[in-house]
mmCIF file of C-alpha atoms in Angstrom:
data_model
loop_
_atom_site.group_PDB
_atom_site.id
_atom_site.type_symbol
_atom_site.label_atom_id
_atom_site.label_comp_id
_atom_site.label_asym_id
_atom_site.label_seq_id
_atom_site.Cartn_x
_atom_site.Cartn_y
_atom_site.Cartn_z
ATOM 1 C CA UNK A 154 -27.758 21.071 33.036
ATOM 2 C CA UNK A 155 -26.767 18.256 35.362
ATOM 3 C CA UNK A 156 -25.474 19.291 38.704
ATOM 4 C CA UNK A 157 -23.486 17.981 41.604
ATOM 5 C CA UNK A 158 -23.200 20.657 44.227
ATOM 6 C CA UNK A 159 -20.867 20.679 47.200
ATOM 7 C CA UNK A 160 -21.877 22.972 50.026
ATOM 8 C CA UNK A 161 -18.542 24.775 50.441
ATOM 9 C CA UNK A 162 -15.641 25.682 48.164
ATOM 10 C CA UNK A 163 -13.250 26.414 51.027
ATOM 11 C CA UNK A 164 -13.280 25.359 54.665
ATOM 12 C CA UNK A 165 -10.837 25.990 57.485
ATOM 13 C CA UNK A 166 -11.282 23.888 60.606
ATOM 14 C CA UNK A 167 -9.356 23.279 63.796
ATOM 15 C CA UNK A 168 -7.768 19.986 64.786
ATOM 16 C CA UNK A 169 -10.252 17.832 66.651
ATOM 17 C CA UNK A 170 -13.374 19.461 65.227
ATOM 18 C CA UNK A 171 -16.148 17.403 63.705
ATOM 19 C CA UNK A 172 -16.506 18.401 60.063
ATOM 20 C CA UNK A 173 -19.403 17.837 57.686
ATOM 21 C CA UNK A 174 -19.013 18.032 53.913
ATOM 22 C CA UNK A 175 -22.305 17.995 52.039
ATOM 23 C CA UNK A 176 -23.029 16.960 48.474
ATOM 24 C CA UNK A 177 -26.299 17.111 46.550
ATOM 25 C CA UNK A 178 -27.076 15.803 43.048
ATOM 26 C CA UNK A 179 -30.152 16.452 40.952
ATOM 27 C CA UNK A 180 -29.856 13.585 38.458
ATOM 28 C CA UNK A 181 -31.604 10.841 40.465
ATOM 29 C CA UNK A 182 -28.344 8.854 40.405
ATOM 30 C CA UNK A 183 -28.025 5.694 42.458
ATOM 31 C CA UNK A 184 -24.273 5.898 43.001
ATOM 32 C CA UNK A 185 -22.465 8.601 44.934
ATOM 33 C CA UNK A 186 -18.788 8.890 45.822
ATOM 34 C CA UNK A 187 -16.392 10.832 47.990
ATOM 35 C CA UNK A 188 -12.760 11.175 46.876
ATOM 36 C CA UNK A 189 -9.645 12.924 48.137
ATOM 37 C CA UNK A 190 -7.522 14.603 45.491
ATOM 38 C CA UNK A 191 -3.854 15.070 46.411
ATOM 39 C CA UNK A 192 -0.950 15.937 44.076
ATOM 40 C CA UNK A 193 0.901 12.820 42.963
ATOM 41 C CA UNK A 194 -1.688 10.527 44.541
ATOM 42 C CA UNK A 195 -4.573 11.196 42.193
ATOM 43 C CA UNK A 196 -8.139 10.589 43.318
ATOM 44 C CA UNK A 197 -8.463 8.144 46.172
ATOM 45 C CA UNK A 198 -11.867 6.752 46.998
ATOM 46 C CA UNK A 199 -12.961 7.319 50.577
ATOM 47 C CA UNK A 200 -16.515 5.949 50.478
ATOM 48 C CA UNK A 201 -19.023 4.827 47.896
ATOM 49 C CA UNK A 202 -22.804 4.587 48.227
ATOM 50 C CA UNK A 203 -24.907 2.591 45.770
ATOM 51 C CA UNK A 204 -28.294 3.277 47.356
ATOM 52 C CA UNK A 205 -29.947 5.116 50.198
ATOM 53 C CA UNK A 206 -28.511 4.001 53.548
ATOM 54 C CA UNK A 207 -26.044 1.724 51.722
ATOM 55 C CA UNK A 208 -22.322 2.382 51.784
ATOM 56 C CA UNK A 209 -19.079 0.680 50.998
ATOM 57 C CA UNK A 210 -15.577 1.567 52.133
ATOM 58 C CA UNK A 211 -13.136 2.767 49.567
ATOM 59 C CA UNK A 212 -9.362 2.700 49.738
ATOM 60 C CA UNK A 213 -8.876 5.233 52.548
ATOM 61 C CA UNK A 214 -11.917 5.220 54.880
ATOM 62 C CA UNK A 215 -9.984 5.653 58.138
ATOM 63 C CA UNK A 216 -10.972 8.811 59.979
ATOM 64 C CA UNK A 217 -14.085 9.310 57.854
ATOM 65 C CA UNK A 218 -17.722 8.256 57.913
ATOM 66 C CA UNK A 219 -20.623 8.934 55.555
ATOM 67 C CA UNK A 220 -24.366 9.336 55.631
ATOM 68 C CA UNK A 221 -26.922 8.850 52.889
ATOM 69 C CA UNK A 222 -30.438 9.327 54.244
ATOM 70 C CA UNK A 223 -31.868 10.601 50.957
ATOM 71 C CA UNK A 224 -31.003 9.581 47.409
ATOM 72 C CA UNK A 225 -29.840 13.033 46.377
ATOM 73 C CA UNK A 226 -27.606 13.793 49.357
ATOM 74 C CA UNK A 227 -24.332 12.214 50.451
ATOM 75 C CA UNK A 228 -22.455 13.592 53.426
ATOM 76 C CA UNK A 229 -18.841 13.034 54.406
ATOM 77 C CA UNK A 230 -18.027 13.332 58.096
ATOM 78 C CA UNK A 231 -14.622 13.813 59.646
ATOM 79 C CA UNK A 232 -15.202 12.671 63.215
ATOM 80 C CA UNK A 233 -12.140 14.457 64.605
ATOM 81 C CA UNK A 234 -10.288 16.465 62.012
ATOM 82 C CA UNK A 235 -6.528 16.121 61.793
ATOM 83 C CA UNK A 236 -3.936 18.058 59.818
ATOM 84 C CA UNK A 237 -3.299 15.083 57.519
ATOM 85 C CA UNK A 238 -6.881 15.427 56.318
ATOM 86 C CA UNK A 239 -6.075 18.760 54.722
ATOM 87 C CA UNK A 240 -6.949 18.109 51.095
ATOM 88 C CA UNK A 241 -9.288 18.725 48.183
ATOM 89 C CA UNK A 242 -12.467 16.657 48.526
ATOM 90 C CA UNK A 243 -14.511 15.742 45.471
ATOM 91 C CA UNK A 244 -18.032 14.383 45.401
ATOM 92 C CA UNK A 245 -19.387 12.546 42.361
ATOM 93 C CA UNK A 246 -22.502 10.709 41.263
ATOM 94 C CA UNK A 247 -23.338 8.204 38.535
ATOM 95 C CA UNK A 248 -26.142 6.006 37.363
ATOM 96 C CA UNK A 249 -26.029 2.288 38.061
ATOM 97 C CA UNK A 250 -26.831 1.411 34.455
ATOM 98 C CA UNK A 251 -23.765 -0.377 33.132
ATOM 99 C CA UNK A 252 -22.489 1.237 29.962
ATOM 100 C CA UNK A 253 -23.776 4.637 30.991
ATOM 101 C CA UNK A 254 -21.704 5.077 34.115
ATOM 102 C CA UNK A 255 -20.322 8.540 33.481
ATOM 103 C CA UNK A 256 -19.510 10.152 36.799
ATOM 104 C CA UNK A 257 -20.422 13.795 37.342
ATOM 105 C CA UNK A 258 -18.294 15.744 39.760
ATOM 106 C CA UNK A 259 -18.847 18.607 42.116
ATOM 107 C CA UNK A 260 -16.622 21.660 42.139
ATOM 108 C CA UNK A 261 -14.626 20.387 45.104
ATOM 109 C CA UNK A 262 -14.144 21.502 48.704
ATOM 110 C CA UNK A 263 -10.681 22.553 49.738
ATOM 111 C CA UNK A 264 -10.411 21.714 53.422
ATOM 112 C CA UNK A 265 -7.601 23.057 55.569
ATOM 113 C CA UNK A 266 -7.198 21.693 59.095
ATOM 114 C CA UNK A 267 -5.080 23.876 61.352
ATOM 115 C CA UNK B 309 -6.883 -6.211 43.484
ATOM 116 C CA UNK B 310 -8.399 -3.525 41.306
ATOM 117 C CA UNK B 311 -5.838 -0.924 40.415
ATOM 118 C CA UNK B 312 -5.186 1.774 37.841
ATOM 119 C CA UNK B 313 -1.622 2.937 37.246
ATOM 120 C CA UNK B 314 -0.500 6.032 35.372
ATOM 121 C CA UNK B 315 3.298 5.912 35.391
ATOM 122 C CA UNK B 316 3.934 9.517 34.332
ATOM 123 C CA UNK B 317 3.200 12.400 36.713
ATOM 124 C CA UNK B 318 4.081 15.010 34.114
ATOM 125 C CA UNK B 319 4.250 14.910 30.347
ATOM 126 C CA UNK B 320 5.571 17.943 28.538
ATOM 127 C CA UNK B 321 5.381 18.256 24.726
ATOM 128 C CA UNK B 322 5.484 20.986 22.118
ATOM 129 C CA UNK B 323 2.446 22.067 20.172
ATOM 130 C CA UNK B 324 1.900 19.822 17.148
ATOM 131 C CA UNK B 325 3.776 16.879 18.647
ATOM 132 C CA UNK B 326 2.084 13.511 19.245
ATOM 133 C CA UNK B 327 0.934 12.695 22.737
ATOM 134 C CA UNK B 328 0.489 9.376 24.521
ATOM 135 C CA UNK B 329 -0.641 9.209 28.134
ATOM 136 C CA UNK B 330 -0.166 5.750 29.571
ATOM 137 C CA UNK B 331 -2.657 3.811 31.663
ATOM 138 C CA UNK B 332 -2.435 0.240 32.908
ATOM 139 C CA UNK B 333 -5.086 -1.526 34.916
ATOM 140 C CA UNK B 334 -5.467 -4.585 37.070
ATOM 141 C CA UNK B 335 -8.909 -6.178 37.090
ATOM 142 C CA UNK B 336 -10.020 -9.770 36.827
ATOM 143 C CA UNK B 337 -13.400 -9.197 35.202
ATOM 144 C CA UNK B 338 -14.529 -7.200 32.201
ATOM 145 C CA UNK B 339 -13.700 -3.572 33.008
ATOM 146 C CA UNK B 340 -15.246 -0.355 31.888
ATOM 147 C CA UNK B 341 -12.433 2.116 31.323
ATOM 148 C CA UNK B 342 -12.539 5.886 31.039
ATOM 149 C CA UNK B 343 -10.382 8.944 30.662
ATOM 150 C CA UNK B 344 -11.339 12.019 32.684
ATOM 151 C CA UNK B 345 -9.846 15.480 32.300
ATOM 152 C CA UNK B 346 -9.579 18.467 34.601
ATOM 153 C CA UNK B 347 -8.759 21.808 33.018
ATOM 154 C CA UNK B 348 -7.462 24.611 35.198
ATOM 155 C CA UNK B 349 -10.138 25.809 37.651
ATOM 156 C CA UNK B 350 -12.783 23.514 36.176
ATOM 157 C CA UNK B 351 -14.536 20.399 37.384
ATOM 158 C CA UNK B 352 -13.298 16.946 36.573
ATOM 159 C CA UNK B 353 -15.224 15.725 33.521
ATOM 160 C CA UNK B 354 -15.439 12.705 31.281
ATOM 161 C CA UNK B 355 -13.270 12.821 28.169
ATOM 162 C CA UNK B 356 -13.998 9.422 26.674
ATOM 163 C CA UNK B 357 -14.949 5.841 27.485
ATOM 164 C CA UNK B 358 -13.654 2.658 25.889
ATOM 165 C CA UNK B 359 -17.110 1.241 25.246
ATOM 166 C CA UNK B 360 -18.053 4.001 22.802
ATOM 167 C CA UNK B 361 -14.791 3.810 20.815
ATOM 168 C CA UNK B 362 -15.102 7.470 19.862
ATOM 169 C CA UNK B 363 -12.652 10.306 19.285
ATOM 170 C CA UNK B 364 -13.155 13.353 21.468
ATOM 171 C CA UNK B 365 -11.172 16.573 20.857
ATOM 172 C CA UNK B 366 -8.850 14.486 18.687
ATOM 173 C CA UNK B 367 -8.097 12.020 21.489
ATOM 174 C CA UNK B 368 -8.547 8.269 21.144
ATOM 175 C CA UNK B 369 -7.913 5.362 23.490
ATOM 176 C CA UNK B 370 -7.849 1.675 22.713
ATOM 177 C CA UNK B 371 -8.396 -1.041 25.240
ATOM 178 C CA UNK B 372 -5.683 -3.695 25.005
ATOM 179 C CA UNK B 373 -6.764 -6.596 27.188
ATOM 180 C CA UNK B 374 -3.579 -8.556 26.532
ATOM 181 C CA UNK B 375 -1.413 -5.750 27.877
ATOM 182 C CA UNK B 376 -4.125 -4.518 30.298
ATOM 183 C CA UNK B 377 -3.611 -1.022 28.964
ATOM 184 C CA UNK B 378 -5.816 1.879 27.922
ATOM 185 C CA UNK B 379 -3.429 4.533 26.654
ATOM 186 C CA UNK B 380 -4.724 7.939 25.545
ATOM 187 C CA UNK B 381 -3.373 9.282 22.268
ATOM 188 C CA UNK B 382 -3.550 12.400 20.157
ATOM 189 C CA UNK B 383 -1.545 12.870 16.958
ATOM 190 C CA UNK B 384 -1.069 16.638 17.218
ATOM 191 C CA UNK B 385 -1.191 18.283 20.641
ATOM 192 C CA UNK B 386 -2.711 21.739 21.099
ATOM 193 C CA UNK B 387 -2.017 24.259 23.872
ATOM 194 C CA UNK B 388 -5.621 23.951 25.063
ATOM 195 C CA UNK B 389 -4.985 20.259 25.780
ATOM 196 C CA UNK B 390 -2.891 21.254 28.794
ATOM 197 C CA UNK B 391 -4.702 19.742 31.776
ATOM 198 C CA UNK B 392 -4.692 16.958 34.330
ATOM 199 C CA UNK B 393 -5.732 13.596 32.902
ATOM 200 C CA UNK B 394 -7.008 10.669 34.932
ATOM 201 C CA UNK B 395 -7.576 7.114 33.806
ATOM 202 C CA UNK B 396 -10.432 5.347 35.619
ATOM 203 C CA UNK B 397 -11.893 1.865 35.937
ATOM 204 C CA UNK B 398 -15.480 1.025 36.797
ATOM 205 C CA UNK B 399 -15.917 -2.391 38.348
ATOM 206 C CA UNK B 400 -19.090 -4.423 37.982
ATOM 207 C CA UNK B 401 -20.322 -3.167 41.317
ATOM 208 C CA UNK B 402 -20.238 0.439 40.173
ATOM 209 C CA UNK B 403 -17.171 1.489 42.147
ATOM 210 C CA UNK B 404 -15.027 3.957 40.166
ATOM 211 C CA UNK B 405 -11.266 3.708 40.739
ATOM 212 C CA UNK B 406 -8.849 6.361 39.466
ATOM 213 C CA UNK B 407 -5.170 6.437 38.683
ATOM 214 C CA UNK B 408 -2.661 8.932 40.046
ATOM 215 C CA UNK B 409 -3.138 11.335 37.166
ATOM 216 C CA UNK B 410 -0.824 12.745 34.506
ATOM 217 C CA UNK B 411 -0.342 16.451 34.041
ATOM 218 C CA UNK B 412 -0.036 17.284 30.351
ATOM 219 C CA UNK B 413 1.747 20.502 29.480
ATOM 220 C CA UNK B 414 1.722 21.581 25.835
ATOM 221 C CA UNK B 415 4.273 24.293 25.126
ATOM 222 C CA UNK B 416 3.885 26.778 22.248
#
């Protein structure tokens, strides 16, 4: 059974804290993604990584950074959390083989910044 | 710019009625298009992809390059179809872009 696992289901953090969201996949996928999911806005891509140590900004990278030191792990970092970053965060992975690019999603992390 | 647009936030139908969830895309190359579904309290998962031209759970979607559309259709909706549906585009670089989502509610 393929798996994308996010380290936390729920997180509550204070404004200004540095926050780490971790994601691990066991499918040897090249591509990994971080999205925000907000009602009425859908899934917005924050960052995309197509290989170890490689990253590309998505549509809303401001206030976020990422780290991919190993193929299976992709971390999202909120350098200084703010209340407008309260959201559901989804991690996903996919293979780079065109035509087989089904994305597999984690269960999501609901982050509340107070 | 690459963009996926789902014009309806909410679609409400009665059981047995036909369903069409609209999706339009903007992409200059040859896109890969998908429909993903999220049932209540479950992970987002792939429903179908245009390249396989298959029917999944009675749903079909046809890519219309002239109209840049990839609408999702089902002739007879079931209550278990109630979910959030997202249209998505995969560009040639592997980046996956989603639309705003449409919530489908099928009433008994």
